[in-house]
PDB file of C-alpha atoms in Angstrom:
ATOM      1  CA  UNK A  29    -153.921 151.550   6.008  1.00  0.00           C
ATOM      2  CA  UNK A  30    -153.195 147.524   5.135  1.00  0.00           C
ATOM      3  CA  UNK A  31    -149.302 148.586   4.519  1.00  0.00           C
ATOM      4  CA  UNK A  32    -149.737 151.122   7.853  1.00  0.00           C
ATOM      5  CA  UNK A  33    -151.012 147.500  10.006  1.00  0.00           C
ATOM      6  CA  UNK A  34    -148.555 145.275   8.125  1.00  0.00           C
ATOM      7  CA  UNK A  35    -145.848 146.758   8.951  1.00  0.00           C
ATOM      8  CA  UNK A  36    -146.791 147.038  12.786  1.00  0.00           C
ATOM      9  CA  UNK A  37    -147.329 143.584  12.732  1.00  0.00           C
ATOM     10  CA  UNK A  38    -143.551 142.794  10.945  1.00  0.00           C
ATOM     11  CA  UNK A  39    -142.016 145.064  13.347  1.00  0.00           C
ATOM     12  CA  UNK A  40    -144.001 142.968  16.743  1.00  0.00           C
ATOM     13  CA  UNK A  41    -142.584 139.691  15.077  1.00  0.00           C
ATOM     14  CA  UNK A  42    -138.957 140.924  14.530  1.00  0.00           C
ATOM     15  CA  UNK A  43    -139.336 142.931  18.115  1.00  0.00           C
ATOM     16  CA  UNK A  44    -140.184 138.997  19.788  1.00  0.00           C
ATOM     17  CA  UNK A  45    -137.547 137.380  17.649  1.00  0.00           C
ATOM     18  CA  UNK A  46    -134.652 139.075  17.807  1.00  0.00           C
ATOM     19  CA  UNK A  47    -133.179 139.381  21.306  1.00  0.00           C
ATOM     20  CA  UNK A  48    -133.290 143.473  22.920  1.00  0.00           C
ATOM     21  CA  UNK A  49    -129.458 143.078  23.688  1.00  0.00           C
ATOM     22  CA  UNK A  50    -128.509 142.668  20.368  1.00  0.00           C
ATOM     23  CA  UNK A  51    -130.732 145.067  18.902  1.00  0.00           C
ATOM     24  CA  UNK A  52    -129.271 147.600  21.258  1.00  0.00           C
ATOM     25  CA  UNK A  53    -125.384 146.147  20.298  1.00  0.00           C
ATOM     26  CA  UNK A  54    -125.929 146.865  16.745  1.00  0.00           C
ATOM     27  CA  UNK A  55    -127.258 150.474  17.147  1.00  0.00           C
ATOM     28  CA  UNK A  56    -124.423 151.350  19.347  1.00  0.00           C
ATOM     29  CA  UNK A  57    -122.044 149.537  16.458  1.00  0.00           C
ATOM     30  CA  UNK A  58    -123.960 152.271  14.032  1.00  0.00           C
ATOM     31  CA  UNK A  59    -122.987 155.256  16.238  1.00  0.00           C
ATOM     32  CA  UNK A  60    -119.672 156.919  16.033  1.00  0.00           C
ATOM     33  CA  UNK A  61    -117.361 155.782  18.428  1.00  0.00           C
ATOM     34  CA  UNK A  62    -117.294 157.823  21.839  1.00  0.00           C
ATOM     35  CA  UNK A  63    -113.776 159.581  22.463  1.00  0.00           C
ATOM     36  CA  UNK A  64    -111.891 157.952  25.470  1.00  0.00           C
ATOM     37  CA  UNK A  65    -110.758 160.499  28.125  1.00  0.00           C
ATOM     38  CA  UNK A  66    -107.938 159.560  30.638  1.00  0.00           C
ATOM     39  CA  UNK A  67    -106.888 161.876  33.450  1.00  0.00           C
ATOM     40  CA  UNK A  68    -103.130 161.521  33.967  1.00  0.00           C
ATOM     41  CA  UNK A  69    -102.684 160.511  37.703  1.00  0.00           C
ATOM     42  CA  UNK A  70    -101.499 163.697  39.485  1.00  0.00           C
ATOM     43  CA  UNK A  71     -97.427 163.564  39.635  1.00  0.00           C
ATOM     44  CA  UNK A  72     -96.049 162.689  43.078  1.00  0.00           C
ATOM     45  CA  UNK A  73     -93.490 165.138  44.840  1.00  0.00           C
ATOM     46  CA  UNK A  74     -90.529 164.883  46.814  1.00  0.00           C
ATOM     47  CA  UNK A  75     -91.732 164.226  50.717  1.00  0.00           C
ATOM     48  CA  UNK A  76     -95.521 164.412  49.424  1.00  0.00           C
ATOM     49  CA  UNK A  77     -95.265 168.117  49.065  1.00  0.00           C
ATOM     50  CA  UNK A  78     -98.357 169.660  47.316  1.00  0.00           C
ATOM     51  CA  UNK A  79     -95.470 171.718  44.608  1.00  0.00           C
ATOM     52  CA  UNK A  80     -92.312 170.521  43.426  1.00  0.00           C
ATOM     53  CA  UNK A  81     -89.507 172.606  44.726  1.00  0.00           C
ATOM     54  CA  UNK A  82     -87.659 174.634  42.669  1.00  0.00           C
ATOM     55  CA  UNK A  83     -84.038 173.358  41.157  1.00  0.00           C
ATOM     56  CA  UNK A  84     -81.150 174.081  43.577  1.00  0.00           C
ATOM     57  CA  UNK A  85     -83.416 173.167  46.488  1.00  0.00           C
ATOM     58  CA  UNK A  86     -83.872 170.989  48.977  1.00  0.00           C
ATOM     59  CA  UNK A  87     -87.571 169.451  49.892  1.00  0.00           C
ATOM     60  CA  UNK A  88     -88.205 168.852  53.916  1.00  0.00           C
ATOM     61  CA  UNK A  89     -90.809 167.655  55.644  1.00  0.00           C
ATOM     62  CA  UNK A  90     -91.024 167.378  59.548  1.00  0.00           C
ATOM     63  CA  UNK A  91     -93.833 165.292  60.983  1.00  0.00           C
ATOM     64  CA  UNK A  92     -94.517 165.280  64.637  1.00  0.00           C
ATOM     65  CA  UNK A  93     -95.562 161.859  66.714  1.00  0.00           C
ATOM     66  CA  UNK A  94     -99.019 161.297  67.591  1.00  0.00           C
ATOM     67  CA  UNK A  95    -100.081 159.628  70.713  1.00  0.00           C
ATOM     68  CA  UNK A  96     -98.143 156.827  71.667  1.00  0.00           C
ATOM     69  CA  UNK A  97     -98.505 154.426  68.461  1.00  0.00           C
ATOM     70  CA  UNK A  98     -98.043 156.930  65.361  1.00  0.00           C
ATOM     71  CA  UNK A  99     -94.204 157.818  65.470  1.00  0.00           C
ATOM     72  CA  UNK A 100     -92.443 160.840  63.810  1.00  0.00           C
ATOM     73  CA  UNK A 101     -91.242 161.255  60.544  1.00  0.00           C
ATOM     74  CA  UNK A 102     -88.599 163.600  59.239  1.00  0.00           C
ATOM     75  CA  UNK A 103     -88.154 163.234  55.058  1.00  0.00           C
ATOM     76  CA  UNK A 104     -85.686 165.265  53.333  1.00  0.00           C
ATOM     77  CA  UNK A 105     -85.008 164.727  49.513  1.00  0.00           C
ATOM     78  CA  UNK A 106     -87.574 162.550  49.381  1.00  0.00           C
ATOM     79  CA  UNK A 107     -86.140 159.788  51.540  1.00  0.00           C
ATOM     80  CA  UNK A 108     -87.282 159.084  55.116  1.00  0.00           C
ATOM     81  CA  UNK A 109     -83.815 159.589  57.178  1.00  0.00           C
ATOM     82  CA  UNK A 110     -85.780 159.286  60.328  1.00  0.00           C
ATOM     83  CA  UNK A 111     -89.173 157.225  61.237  1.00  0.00           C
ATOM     84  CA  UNK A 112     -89.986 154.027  62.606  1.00  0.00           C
ATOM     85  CA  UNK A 113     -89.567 152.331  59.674  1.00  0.00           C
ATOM     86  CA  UNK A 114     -85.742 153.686  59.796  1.00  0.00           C
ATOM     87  CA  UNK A 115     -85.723 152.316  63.105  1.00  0.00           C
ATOM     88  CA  UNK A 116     -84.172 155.495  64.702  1.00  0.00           C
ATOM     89  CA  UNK A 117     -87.144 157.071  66.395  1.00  0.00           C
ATOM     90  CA  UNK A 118     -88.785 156.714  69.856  1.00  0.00           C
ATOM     91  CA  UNK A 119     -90.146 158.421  72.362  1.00  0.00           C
ATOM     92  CA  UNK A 120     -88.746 162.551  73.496  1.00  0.00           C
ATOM     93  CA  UNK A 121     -87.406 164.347  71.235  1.00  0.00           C
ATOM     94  CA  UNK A 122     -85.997 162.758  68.208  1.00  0.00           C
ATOM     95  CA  UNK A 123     -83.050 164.203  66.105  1.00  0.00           C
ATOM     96  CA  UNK A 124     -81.409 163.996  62.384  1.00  0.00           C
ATOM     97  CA  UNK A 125     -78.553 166.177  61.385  1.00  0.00           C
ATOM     98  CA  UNK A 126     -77.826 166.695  57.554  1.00  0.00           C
ATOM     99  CA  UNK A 127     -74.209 168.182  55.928  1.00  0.00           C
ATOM    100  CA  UNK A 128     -76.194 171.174  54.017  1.00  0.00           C
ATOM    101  CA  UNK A 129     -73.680 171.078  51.406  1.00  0.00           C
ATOM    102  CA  UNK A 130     -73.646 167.383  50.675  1.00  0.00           C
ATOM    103  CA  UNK A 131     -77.219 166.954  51.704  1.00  0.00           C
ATOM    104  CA  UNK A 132     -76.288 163.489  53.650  1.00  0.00           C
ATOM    105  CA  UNK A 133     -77.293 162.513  56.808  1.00  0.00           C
ATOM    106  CA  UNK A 134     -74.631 163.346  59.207  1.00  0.00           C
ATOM    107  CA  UNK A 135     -76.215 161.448  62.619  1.00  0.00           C
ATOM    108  CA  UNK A 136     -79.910 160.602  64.084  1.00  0.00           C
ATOM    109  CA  UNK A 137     -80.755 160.087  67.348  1.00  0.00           C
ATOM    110  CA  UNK A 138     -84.054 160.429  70.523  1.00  0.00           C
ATOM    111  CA  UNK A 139     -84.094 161.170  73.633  1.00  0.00           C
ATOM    112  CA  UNK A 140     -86.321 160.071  76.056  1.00  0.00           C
ATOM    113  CA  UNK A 141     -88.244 162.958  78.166  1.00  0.00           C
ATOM    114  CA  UNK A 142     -89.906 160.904  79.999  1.00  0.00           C
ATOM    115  CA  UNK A 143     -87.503 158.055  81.634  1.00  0.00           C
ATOM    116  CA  UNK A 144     -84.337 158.355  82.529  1.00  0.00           C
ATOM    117  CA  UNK A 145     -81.875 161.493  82.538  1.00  0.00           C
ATOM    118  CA  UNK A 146     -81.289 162.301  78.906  1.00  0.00           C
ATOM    119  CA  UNK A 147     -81.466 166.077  78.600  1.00  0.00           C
ATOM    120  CA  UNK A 148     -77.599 166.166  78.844  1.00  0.00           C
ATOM    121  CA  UNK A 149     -76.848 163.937  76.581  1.00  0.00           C
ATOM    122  CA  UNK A 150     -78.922 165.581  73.795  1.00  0.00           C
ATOM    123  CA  UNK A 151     -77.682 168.688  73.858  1.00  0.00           C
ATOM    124  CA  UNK A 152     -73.658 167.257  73.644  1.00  0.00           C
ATOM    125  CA  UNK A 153     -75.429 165.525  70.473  1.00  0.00           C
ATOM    126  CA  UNK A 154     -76.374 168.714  69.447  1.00  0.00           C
ATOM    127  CA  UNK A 155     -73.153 170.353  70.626  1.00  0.00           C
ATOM    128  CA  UNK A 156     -71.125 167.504  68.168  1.00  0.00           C
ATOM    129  CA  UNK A 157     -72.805 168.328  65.147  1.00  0.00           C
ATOM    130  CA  UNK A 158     -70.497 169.810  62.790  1.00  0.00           C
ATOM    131  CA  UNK A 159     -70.573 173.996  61.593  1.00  0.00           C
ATOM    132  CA  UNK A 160     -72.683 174.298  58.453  1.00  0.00           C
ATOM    133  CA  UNK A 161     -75.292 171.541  59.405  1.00  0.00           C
ATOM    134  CA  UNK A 162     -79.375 171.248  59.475  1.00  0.00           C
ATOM    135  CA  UNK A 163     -81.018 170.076  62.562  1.00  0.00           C
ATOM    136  CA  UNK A 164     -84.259 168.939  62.852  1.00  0.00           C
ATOM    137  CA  UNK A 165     -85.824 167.866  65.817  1.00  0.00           C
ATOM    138  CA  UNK A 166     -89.440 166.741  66.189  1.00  0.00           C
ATOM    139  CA  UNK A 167     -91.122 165.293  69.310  1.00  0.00           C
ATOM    140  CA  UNK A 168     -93.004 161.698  69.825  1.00  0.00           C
ATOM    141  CA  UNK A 169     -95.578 161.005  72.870  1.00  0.00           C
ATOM    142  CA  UNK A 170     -93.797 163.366  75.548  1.00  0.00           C
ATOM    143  CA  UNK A 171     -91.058 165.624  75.398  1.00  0.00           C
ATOM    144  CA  UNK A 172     -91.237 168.109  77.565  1.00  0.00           C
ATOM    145  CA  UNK A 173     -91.276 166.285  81.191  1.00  0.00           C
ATOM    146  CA  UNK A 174     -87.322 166.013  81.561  1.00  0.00           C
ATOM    147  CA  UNK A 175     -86.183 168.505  79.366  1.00  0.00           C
ATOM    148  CA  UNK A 176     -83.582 170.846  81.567  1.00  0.00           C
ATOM    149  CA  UNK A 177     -83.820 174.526  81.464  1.00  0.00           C
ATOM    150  CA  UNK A 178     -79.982 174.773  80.219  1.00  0.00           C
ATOM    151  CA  UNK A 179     -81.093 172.095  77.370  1.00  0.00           C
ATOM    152  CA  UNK A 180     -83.984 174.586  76.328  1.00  0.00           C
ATOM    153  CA  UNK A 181     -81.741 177.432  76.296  1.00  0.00           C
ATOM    154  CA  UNK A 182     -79.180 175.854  73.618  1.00  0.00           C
ATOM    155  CA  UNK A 183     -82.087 174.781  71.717  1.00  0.00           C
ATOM    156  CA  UNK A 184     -83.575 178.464  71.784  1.00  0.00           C
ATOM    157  CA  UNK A 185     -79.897 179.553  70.742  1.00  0.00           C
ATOM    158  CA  UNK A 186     -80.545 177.576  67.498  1.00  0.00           C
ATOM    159  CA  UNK A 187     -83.719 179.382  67.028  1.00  0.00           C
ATOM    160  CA  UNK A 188     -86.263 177.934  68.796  1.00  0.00           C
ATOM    161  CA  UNK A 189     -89.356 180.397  70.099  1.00  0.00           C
ATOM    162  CA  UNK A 190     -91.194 177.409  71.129  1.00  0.00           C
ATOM    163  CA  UNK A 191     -89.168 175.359  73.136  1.00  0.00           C
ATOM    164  CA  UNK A 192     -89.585 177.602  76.162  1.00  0.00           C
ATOM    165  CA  UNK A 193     -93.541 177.080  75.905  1.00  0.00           C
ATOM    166  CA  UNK A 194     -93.010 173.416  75.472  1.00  0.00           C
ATOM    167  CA  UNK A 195     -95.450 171.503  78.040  1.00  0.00           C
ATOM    168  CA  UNK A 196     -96.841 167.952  78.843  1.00  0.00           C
ATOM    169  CA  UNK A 197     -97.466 166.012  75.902  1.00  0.00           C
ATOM    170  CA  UNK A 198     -97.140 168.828  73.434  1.00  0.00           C
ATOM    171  CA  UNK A 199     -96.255 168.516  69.507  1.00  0.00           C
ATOM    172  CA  UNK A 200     -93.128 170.344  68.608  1.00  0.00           C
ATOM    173  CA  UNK A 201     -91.328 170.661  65.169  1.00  0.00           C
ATOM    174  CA  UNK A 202     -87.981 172.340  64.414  1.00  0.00           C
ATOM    175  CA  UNK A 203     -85.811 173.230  61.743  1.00  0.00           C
ATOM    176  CA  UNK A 204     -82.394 174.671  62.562  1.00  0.00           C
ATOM    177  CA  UNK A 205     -78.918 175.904  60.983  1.00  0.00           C
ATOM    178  CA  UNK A 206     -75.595 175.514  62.892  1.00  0.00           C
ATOM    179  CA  UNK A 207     -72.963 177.954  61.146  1.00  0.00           C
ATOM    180  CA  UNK A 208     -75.203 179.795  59.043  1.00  0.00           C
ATOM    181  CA  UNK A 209     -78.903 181.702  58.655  1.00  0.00           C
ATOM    182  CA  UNK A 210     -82.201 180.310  57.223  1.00  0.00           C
ATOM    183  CA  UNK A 211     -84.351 182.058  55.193  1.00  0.00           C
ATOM    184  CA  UNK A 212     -86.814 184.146  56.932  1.00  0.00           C
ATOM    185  CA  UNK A 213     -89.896 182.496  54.837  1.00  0.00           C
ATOM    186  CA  UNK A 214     -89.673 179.161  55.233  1.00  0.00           C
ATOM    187  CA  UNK A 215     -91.456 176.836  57.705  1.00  0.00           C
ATOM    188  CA  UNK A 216     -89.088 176.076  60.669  1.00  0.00           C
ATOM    189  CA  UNK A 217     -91.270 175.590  63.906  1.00  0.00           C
ATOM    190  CA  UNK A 218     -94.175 174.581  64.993  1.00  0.00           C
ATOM    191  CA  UNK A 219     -96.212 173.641  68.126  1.00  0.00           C
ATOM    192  CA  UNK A 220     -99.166 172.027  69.927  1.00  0.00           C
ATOM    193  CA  UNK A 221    -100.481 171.578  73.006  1.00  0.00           C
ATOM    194  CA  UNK A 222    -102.319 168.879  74.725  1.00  0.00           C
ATOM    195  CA  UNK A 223    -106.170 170.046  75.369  1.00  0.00           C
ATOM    196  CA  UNK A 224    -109.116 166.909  76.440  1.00  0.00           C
ATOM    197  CA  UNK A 225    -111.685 169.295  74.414  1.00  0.00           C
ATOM    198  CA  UNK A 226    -109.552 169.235  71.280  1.00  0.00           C
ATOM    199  CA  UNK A 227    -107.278 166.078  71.390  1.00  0.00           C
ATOM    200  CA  UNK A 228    -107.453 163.855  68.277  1.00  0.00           C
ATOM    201  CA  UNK A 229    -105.878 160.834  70.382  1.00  0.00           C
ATOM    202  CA  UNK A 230    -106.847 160.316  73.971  1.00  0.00           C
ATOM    203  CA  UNK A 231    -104.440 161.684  75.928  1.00  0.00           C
ATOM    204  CA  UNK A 232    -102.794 163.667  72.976  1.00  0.00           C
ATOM    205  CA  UNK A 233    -102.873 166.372  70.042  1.00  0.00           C
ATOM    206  CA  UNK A 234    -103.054 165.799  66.604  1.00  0.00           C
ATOM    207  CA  UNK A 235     -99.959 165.346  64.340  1.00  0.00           C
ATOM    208  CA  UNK A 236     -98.487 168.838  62.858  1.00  0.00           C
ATOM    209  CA  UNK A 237     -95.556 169.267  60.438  1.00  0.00           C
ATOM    210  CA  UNK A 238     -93.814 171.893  59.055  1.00  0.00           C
ATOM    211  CA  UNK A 239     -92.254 171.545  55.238  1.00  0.00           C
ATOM    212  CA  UNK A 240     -91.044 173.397  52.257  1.00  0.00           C
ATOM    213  CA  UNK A 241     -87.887 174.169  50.165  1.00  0.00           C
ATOM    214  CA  UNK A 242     -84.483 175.030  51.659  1.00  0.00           C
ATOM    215  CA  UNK A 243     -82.144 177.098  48.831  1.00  0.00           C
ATOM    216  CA  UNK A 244     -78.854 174.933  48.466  1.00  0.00           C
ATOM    217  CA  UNK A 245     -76.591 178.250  47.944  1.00  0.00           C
ATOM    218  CA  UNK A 246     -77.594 179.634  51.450  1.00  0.00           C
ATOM    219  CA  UNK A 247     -73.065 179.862  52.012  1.00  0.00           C
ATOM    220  CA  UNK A 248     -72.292 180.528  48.437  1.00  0.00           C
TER     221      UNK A 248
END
């Protein structure tokens, strides 16, 4: 019992003397070192896709307007060839024609739908761009309000089911081949109309955006 109480009593004096912190310090110093786990930051992909595309492919990414202040975005290889950052996008519908074989950007360009008489002039852009090209088109604010019907019928030659139920305000993507057929699979139109119960902006939709990966040996 007198060895029992004496060495209570040491411990209580070491306990008051000896700082807790350091105490704990030293037992952690005793205990085998914890192993260190690092999670590898996920790898990005060309345009932000979820997947990389496969070699021999093309990434795309089409990225429509929304209300007035967030503009449109068209990526392809993983470089922005048309958004306001670029400069070449505005209000309508906007534009960017890419060589397929070469992959380089062959002419950008928007239209306004909204002001002004540009309907025409669009569709002799369109009519310019050389055989064997991609066109994308993608709309920002409104696109719909000056648009001619003989404009939406050269569009809808290219492809387009959509363009015909284009209306006030809507969001429209498009992906199309001059000179030669896309695949039946991939992601080439989209669209979205304005509704006051649904709107994410006040006035407008929310964004939408077609993407994927476009086979390079579509001619070969």
């Amino acid at each position: 019992m007198c060895a029992s109480v004496c060495a209570w009593y040491l411990g209580t004096v070491l306990a008051y003397l000896i700082p807790q912190d350091s105490l704990v310090s030293t037992f952690d110093q005793l205990l085998p070192e914890k192993p260190k786990i690092s999670v590898p930051a996920p790898k990005r992909q060309k345009c932000d896709h979820w997947s990389p595309c496969l070699p021999g492919t093309y990434a795309y990414r089409v990225l429509s307007g929304g209300g007035k202040e967030r503009f449109p975005k068209i990526c392809f290889e993983d470089k922005f060839i048309l958004s306001e950052q670029e400069g070449n996008a505005g209000r309508g519908i906007n534009i960017a024609i890419v060589d397929y074989k070469t992959g380089k950007v062959a002419a950008t360009n928007y239209f306004d739908m909204w002001e002004g008489e540009f309907s025409r002039p669009m569709i002799d852009f369109l009519n310019k761009a050389p055989q064997k090209s991609l066109i994308f088109m993608v709309t920002h604010d409104e696109g719909s309000t000056k648009l001619k019907e003989d404009s939406k019928k050269v569009i809808a030659e290219l492809g387009s089911k959509e363009i015909w139920n284009l209306k006030f305000r809507s969001g429209w993507v498009f992906l199309a081949a001059k000179g030669f057929k896309l695949p039946e699979h991939i992601q080439k139109e989209k669209i979205i109309h304005s509704d006051n119960r649904k709107n994410r902006y006040s006035g407008w939709p929310a964004e939408i955006q077609i993407e994927g990966c476009l086979p390079r040996n579509l001619m070969s």
